[in-house]
Short mmCIF file of C-alpha atoms and ligand atoms in Angstrom, two decimals:
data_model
loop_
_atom_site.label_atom_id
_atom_site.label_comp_id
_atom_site.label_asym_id
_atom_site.label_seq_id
_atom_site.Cartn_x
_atom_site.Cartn_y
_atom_site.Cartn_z
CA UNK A 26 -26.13 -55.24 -14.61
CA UNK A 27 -29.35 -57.23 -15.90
CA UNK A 28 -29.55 -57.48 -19.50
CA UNK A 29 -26.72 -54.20 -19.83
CA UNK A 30 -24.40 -55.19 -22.45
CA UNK A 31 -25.23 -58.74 -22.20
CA UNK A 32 -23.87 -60.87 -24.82
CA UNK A 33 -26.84 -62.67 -26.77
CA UNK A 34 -24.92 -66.04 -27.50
CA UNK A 35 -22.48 -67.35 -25.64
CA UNK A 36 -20.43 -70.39 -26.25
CA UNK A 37 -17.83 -72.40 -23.86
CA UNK A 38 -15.20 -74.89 -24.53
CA UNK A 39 -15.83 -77.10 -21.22
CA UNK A 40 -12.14 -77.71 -20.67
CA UNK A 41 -9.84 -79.46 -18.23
CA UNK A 42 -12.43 -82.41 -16.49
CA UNK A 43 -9.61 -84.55 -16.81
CA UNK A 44 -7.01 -82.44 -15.17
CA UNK A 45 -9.15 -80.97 -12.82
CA UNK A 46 -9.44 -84.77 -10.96
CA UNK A 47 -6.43 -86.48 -12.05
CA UNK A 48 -5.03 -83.07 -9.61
CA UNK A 49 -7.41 -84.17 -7.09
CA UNK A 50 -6.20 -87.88 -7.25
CA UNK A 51 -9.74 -89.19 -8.84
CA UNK A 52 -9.76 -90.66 -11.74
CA UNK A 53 -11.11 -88.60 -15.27
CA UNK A 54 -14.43 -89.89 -14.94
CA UNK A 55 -15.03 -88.12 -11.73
CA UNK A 56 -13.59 -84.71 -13.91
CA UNK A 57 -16.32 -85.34 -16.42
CA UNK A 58 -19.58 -86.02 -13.43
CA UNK A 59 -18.13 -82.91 -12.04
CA UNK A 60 -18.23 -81.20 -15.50
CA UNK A 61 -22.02 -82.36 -15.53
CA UNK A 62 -22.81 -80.74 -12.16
CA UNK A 63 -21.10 -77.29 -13.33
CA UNK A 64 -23.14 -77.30 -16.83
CA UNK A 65 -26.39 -77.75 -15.23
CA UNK A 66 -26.04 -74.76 -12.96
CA UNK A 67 -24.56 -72.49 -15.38
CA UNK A 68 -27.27 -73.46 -17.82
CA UNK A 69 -29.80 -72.06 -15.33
CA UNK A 70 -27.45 -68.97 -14.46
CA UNK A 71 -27.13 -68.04 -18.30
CA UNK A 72 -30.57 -67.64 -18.25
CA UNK A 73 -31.35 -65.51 -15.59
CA UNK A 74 -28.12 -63.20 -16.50
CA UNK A 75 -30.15 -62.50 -19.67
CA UNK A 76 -28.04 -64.72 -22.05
CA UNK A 77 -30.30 -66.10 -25.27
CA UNK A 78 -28.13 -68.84 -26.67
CA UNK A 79 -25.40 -71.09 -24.44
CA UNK A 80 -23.76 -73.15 -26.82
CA UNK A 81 -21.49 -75.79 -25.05
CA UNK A 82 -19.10 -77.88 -26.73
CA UNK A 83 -19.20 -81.61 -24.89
CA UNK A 84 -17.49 -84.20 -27.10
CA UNK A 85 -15.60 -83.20 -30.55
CA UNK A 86 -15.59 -85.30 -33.03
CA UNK A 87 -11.99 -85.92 -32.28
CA UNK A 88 -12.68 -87.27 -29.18
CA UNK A 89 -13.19 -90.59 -30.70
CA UNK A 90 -10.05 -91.04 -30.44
CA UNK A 91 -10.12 -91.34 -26.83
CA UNK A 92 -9.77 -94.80 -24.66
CA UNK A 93 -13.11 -96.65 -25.14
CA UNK A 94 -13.61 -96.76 -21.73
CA UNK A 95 -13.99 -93.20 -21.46
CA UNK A 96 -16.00 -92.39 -24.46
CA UNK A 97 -18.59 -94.96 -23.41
CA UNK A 98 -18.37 -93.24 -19.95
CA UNK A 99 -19.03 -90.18 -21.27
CA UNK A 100 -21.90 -91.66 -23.69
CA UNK A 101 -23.69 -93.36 -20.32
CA UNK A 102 -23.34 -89.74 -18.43
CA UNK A 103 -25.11 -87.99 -21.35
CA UNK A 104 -27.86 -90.44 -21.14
CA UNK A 105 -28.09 -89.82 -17.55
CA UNK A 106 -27.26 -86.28 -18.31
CA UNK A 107 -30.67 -85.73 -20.78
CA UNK A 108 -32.84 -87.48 -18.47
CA UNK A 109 -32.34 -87.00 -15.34
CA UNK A 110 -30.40 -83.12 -15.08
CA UNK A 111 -31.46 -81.80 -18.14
CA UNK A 112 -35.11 -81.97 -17.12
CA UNK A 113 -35.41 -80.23 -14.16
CA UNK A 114 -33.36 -77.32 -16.10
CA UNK A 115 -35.83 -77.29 -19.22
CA UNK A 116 -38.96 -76.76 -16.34
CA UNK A 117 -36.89 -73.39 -16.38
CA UNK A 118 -37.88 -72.71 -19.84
CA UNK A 119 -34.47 -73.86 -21.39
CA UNK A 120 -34.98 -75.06 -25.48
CA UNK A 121 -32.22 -77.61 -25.68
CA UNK A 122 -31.20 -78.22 -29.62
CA UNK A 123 -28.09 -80.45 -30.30
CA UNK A 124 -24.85 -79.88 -33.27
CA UNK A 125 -23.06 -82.70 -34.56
CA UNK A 126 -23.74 -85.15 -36.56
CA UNK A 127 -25.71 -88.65 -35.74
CA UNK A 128 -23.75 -90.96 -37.40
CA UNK A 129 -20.92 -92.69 -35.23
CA UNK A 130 -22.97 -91.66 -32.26
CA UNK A 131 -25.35 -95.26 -30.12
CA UNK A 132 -29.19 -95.78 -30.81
CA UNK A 133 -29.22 -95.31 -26.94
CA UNK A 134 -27.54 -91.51 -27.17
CA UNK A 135 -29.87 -90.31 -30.00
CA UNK A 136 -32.77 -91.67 -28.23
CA UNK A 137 -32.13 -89.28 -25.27
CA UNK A 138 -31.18 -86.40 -27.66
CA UNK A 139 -34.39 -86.67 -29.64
CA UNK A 140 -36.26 -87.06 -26.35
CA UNK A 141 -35.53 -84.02 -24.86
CA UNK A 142 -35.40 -82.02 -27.59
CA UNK A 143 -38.63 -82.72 -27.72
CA UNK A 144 -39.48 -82.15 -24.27
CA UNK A 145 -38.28 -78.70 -24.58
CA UNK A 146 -38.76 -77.51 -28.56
CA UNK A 147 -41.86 -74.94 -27.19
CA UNK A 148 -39.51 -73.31 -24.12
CA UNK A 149 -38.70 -70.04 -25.32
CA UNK A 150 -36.43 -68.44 -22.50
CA UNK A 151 -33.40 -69.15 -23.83
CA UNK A 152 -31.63 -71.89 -25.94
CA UNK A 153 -29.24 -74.45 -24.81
CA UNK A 154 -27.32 -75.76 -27.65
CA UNK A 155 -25.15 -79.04 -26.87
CA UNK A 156 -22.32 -79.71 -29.20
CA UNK A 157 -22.29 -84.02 -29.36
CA UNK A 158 -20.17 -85.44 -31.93
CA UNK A 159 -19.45 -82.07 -33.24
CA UNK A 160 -16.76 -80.84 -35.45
CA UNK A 161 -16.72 -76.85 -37.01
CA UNK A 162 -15.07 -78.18 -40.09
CA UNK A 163 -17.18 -80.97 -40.54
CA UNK A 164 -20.22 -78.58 -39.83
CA UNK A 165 -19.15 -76.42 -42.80
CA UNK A 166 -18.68 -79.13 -45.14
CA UNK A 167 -21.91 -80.74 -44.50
CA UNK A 168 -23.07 -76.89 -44.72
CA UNK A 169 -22.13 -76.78 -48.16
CA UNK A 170 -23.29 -80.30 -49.28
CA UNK A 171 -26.64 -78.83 -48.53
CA UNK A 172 -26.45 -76.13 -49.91
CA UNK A 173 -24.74 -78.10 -53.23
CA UNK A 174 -28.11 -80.01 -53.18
CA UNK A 175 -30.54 -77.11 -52.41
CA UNK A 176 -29.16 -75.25 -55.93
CA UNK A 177 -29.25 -77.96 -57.60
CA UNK A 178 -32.63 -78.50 -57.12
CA UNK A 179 -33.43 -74.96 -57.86
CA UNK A 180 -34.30 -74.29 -54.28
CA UNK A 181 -31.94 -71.97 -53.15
CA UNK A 182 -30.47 -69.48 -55.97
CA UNK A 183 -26.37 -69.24 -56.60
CA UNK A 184 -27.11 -65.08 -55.70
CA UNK A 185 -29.08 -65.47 -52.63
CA UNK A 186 -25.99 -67.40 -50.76
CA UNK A 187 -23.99 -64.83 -48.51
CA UNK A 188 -22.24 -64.96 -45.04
CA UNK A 189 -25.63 -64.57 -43.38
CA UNK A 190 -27.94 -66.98 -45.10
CA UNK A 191 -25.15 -69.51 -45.21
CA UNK A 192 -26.35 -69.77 -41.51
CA UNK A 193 -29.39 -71.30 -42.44
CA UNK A 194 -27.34 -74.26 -43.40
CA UNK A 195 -25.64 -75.00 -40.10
CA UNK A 196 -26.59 -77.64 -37.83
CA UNK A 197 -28.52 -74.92 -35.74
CA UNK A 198 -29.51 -71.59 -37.50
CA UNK A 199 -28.11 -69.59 -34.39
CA UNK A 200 -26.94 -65.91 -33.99
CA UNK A 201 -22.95 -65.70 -34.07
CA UNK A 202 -21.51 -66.22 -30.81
CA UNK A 203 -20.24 -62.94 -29.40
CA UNK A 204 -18.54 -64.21 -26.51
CA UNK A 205 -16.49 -67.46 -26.55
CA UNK A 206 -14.89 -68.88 -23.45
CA UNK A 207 -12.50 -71.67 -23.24
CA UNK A 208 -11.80 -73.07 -19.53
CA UNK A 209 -8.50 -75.24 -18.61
CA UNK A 210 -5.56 -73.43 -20.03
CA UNK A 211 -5.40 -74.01 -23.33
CA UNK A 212 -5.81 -71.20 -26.38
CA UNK A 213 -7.35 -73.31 -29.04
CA UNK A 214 -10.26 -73.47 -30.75
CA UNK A 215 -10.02 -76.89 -31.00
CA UNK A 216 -12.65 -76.99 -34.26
CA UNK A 217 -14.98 -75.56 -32.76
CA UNK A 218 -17.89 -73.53 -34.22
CA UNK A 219 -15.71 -71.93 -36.43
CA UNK A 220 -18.11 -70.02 -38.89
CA UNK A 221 -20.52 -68.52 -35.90
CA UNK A 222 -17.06 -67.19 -34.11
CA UNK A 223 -15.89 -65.02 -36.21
CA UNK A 224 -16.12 -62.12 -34.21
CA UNK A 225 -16.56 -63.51 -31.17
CA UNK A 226 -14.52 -62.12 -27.99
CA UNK A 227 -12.35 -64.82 -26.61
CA UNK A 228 -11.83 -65.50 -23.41
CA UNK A 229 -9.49 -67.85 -21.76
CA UNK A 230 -9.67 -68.99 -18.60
CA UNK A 231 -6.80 -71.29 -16.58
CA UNK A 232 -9.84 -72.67 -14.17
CA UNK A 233 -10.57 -75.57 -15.09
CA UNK A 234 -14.59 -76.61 -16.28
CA UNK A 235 -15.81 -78.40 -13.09
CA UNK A 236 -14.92 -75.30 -11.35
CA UNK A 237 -16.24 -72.52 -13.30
CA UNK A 238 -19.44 -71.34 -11.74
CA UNK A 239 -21.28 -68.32 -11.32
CA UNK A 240 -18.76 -66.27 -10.25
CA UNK A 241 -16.84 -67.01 -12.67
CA UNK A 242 -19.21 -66.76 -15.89
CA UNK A 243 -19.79 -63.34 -13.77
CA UNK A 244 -15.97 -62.32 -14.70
CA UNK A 245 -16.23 -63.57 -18.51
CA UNK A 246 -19.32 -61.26 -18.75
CA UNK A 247 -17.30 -58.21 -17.00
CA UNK A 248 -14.92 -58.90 -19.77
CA UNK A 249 -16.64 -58.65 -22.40
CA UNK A 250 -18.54 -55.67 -21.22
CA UNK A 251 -15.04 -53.99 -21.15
CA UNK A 252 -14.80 -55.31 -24.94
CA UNK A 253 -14.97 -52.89 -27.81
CA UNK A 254 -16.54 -54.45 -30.52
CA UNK A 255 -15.58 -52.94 -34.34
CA UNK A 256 -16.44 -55.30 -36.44
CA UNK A 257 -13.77 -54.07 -39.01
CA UNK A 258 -14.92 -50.66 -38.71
CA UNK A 259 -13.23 -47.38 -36.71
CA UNK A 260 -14.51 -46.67 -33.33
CA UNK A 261 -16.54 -42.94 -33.79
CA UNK A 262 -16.72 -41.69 -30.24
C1 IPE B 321 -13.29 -81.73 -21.52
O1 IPE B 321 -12.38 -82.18 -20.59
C2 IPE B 321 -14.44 -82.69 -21.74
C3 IPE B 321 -14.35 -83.46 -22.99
C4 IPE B 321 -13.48 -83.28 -23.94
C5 IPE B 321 -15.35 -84.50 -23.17
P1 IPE B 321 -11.19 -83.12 -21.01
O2 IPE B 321 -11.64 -84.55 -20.93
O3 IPE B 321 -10.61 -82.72 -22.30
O4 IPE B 321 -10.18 -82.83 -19.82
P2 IPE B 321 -8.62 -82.57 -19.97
O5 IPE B 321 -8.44 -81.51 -20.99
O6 IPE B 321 -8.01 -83.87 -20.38
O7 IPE B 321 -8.20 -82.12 -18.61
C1 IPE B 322 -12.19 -79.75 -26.81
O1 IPE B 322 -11.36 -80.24 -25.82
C2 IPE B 322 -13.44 -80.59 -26.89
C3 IPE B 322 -14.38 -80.45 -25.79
C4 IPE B 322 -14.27 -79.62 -24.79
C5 IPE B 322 -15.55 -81.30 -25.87
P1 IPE B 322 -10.21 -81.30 -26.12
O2 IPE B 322 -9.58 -81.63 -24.82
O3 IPE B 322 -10.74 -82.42 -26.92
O4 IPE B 322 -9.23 -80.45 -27.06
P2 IPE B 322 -7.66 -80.59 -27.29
O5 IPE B 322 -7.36 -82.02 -27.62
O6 IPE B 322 -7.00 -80.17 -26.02
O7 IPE B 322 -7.35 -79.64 -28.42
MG1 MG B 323 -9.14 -81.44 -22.91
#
């Protein structure tokens, strides 16, 4: 099936760490070092399905509102995360680019982000695009003070703005995501990358993150194969 109807970017909500221990007795922490384990190979799997862009949302902006013990948790197992996982993956060719915004987020975390994005801005195989501190409304509205600024200065014109260069203005000028897969039960979108999905196939999935793997990205990808795509239009054949 190499490369046969294989969508070009694919996004997942990584769903369900928390469930998927506190079911296993362990505590949510061990969820989210499991989580870590199952993005790393999936990463690498993505790319030799033929995938271009793996977009992966890993804490929403709403998480804040979480215990501080785990958001520091999950802060410390980033910076593990981009240092130590992330750069035996990027040896693969993986270009890792971040969404969110910076503000809220430690010295310490946007040290690692910058660092490997560095690393890994010449890798060309395929893009890995981590969602940290990330928000799809708050991406559009800081999409649109930009743009706000850019006509004002007389850089962009008022007639050259449409639903494809308004892309440029994202956090990441990526393709739109074509499939989108949310693990762990729920059917939300939870704010996430709401412009680039909006005509993405959805695909939820009751297993939770830490234990979707290959097999299991395989099935997503069999779905959407079976997908047909109209884009508003009427199918011809
Ligand atoms: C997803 O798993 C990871 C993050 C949001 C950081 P959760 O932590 O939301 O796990 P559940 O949904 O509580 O099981
Ligand atoms: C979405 O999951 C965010 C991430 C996967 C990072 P949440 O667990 O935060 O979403 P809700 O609260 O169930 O909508
Ligand atoms: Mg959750």
């Amino acid at each position: 099936m190499m490369n046969e109807n294989i969508p070009k970017h694919v996004a997942i909500i990584m769903d369900g760490n928390g469930r998927w221990a506190k079911e296993k007795g362990m505590k949510r922490s061990e969820g989210h070092k499991e989580g870590g384990k199952t993005l790393e190979l999936l990463s690498r799997y993505a790319k030799k399905r033929g995938i271009k862009v793996l977009s992966v949302y890993a804490f929403s902006t709403d998480n804040f509102k979480r215990s501080q013990e785990e958001v520091d948790f999950l802060m410390d197992l980033f910076i593990n995360y981009f240092k130590n996982k992330l750069d035996k993956v990027c040896k693969d060719g993986i270009k890792v680019v971040f969404s969110g915004r910076k503000n809220l987020l430690r010295k310490d975390v946007i040290d690692a982000m910058e660092e490997i994005s560095a690393k890994t801005k010449d890798n060309q195989e395929c893009i890995l695009n981590i969602c940290l501190n990330y928000g799809g409304q708050e991406e559009i509205v800081d999409a649109s003070l930009k743009i706000s600024d850019d006509i004002k200065s007389g850089l962009l014109l008022e007639k050259d703005l449409n639903r494809d260069t308004f892309y440029h203005y994202l956090y990441q000028d990526l393709p739109p995501i074509d499939l989108l897969i949310r693990t762990g039960k729920e059917h939300r979108l939870s704010n996430f990358m709401l412009y680039q999905a909006f005509y993405a196939e959805i695909y939820f999935v009751d297993t939770y993150f830490p234990d979707f793997k290959e097999q299991e990205l395989d099935e997503a990808l069999e779905y959407y194969k079976s997908r047909d795509r109209r884009f508003g239009g009427i199918k011809t054949n």
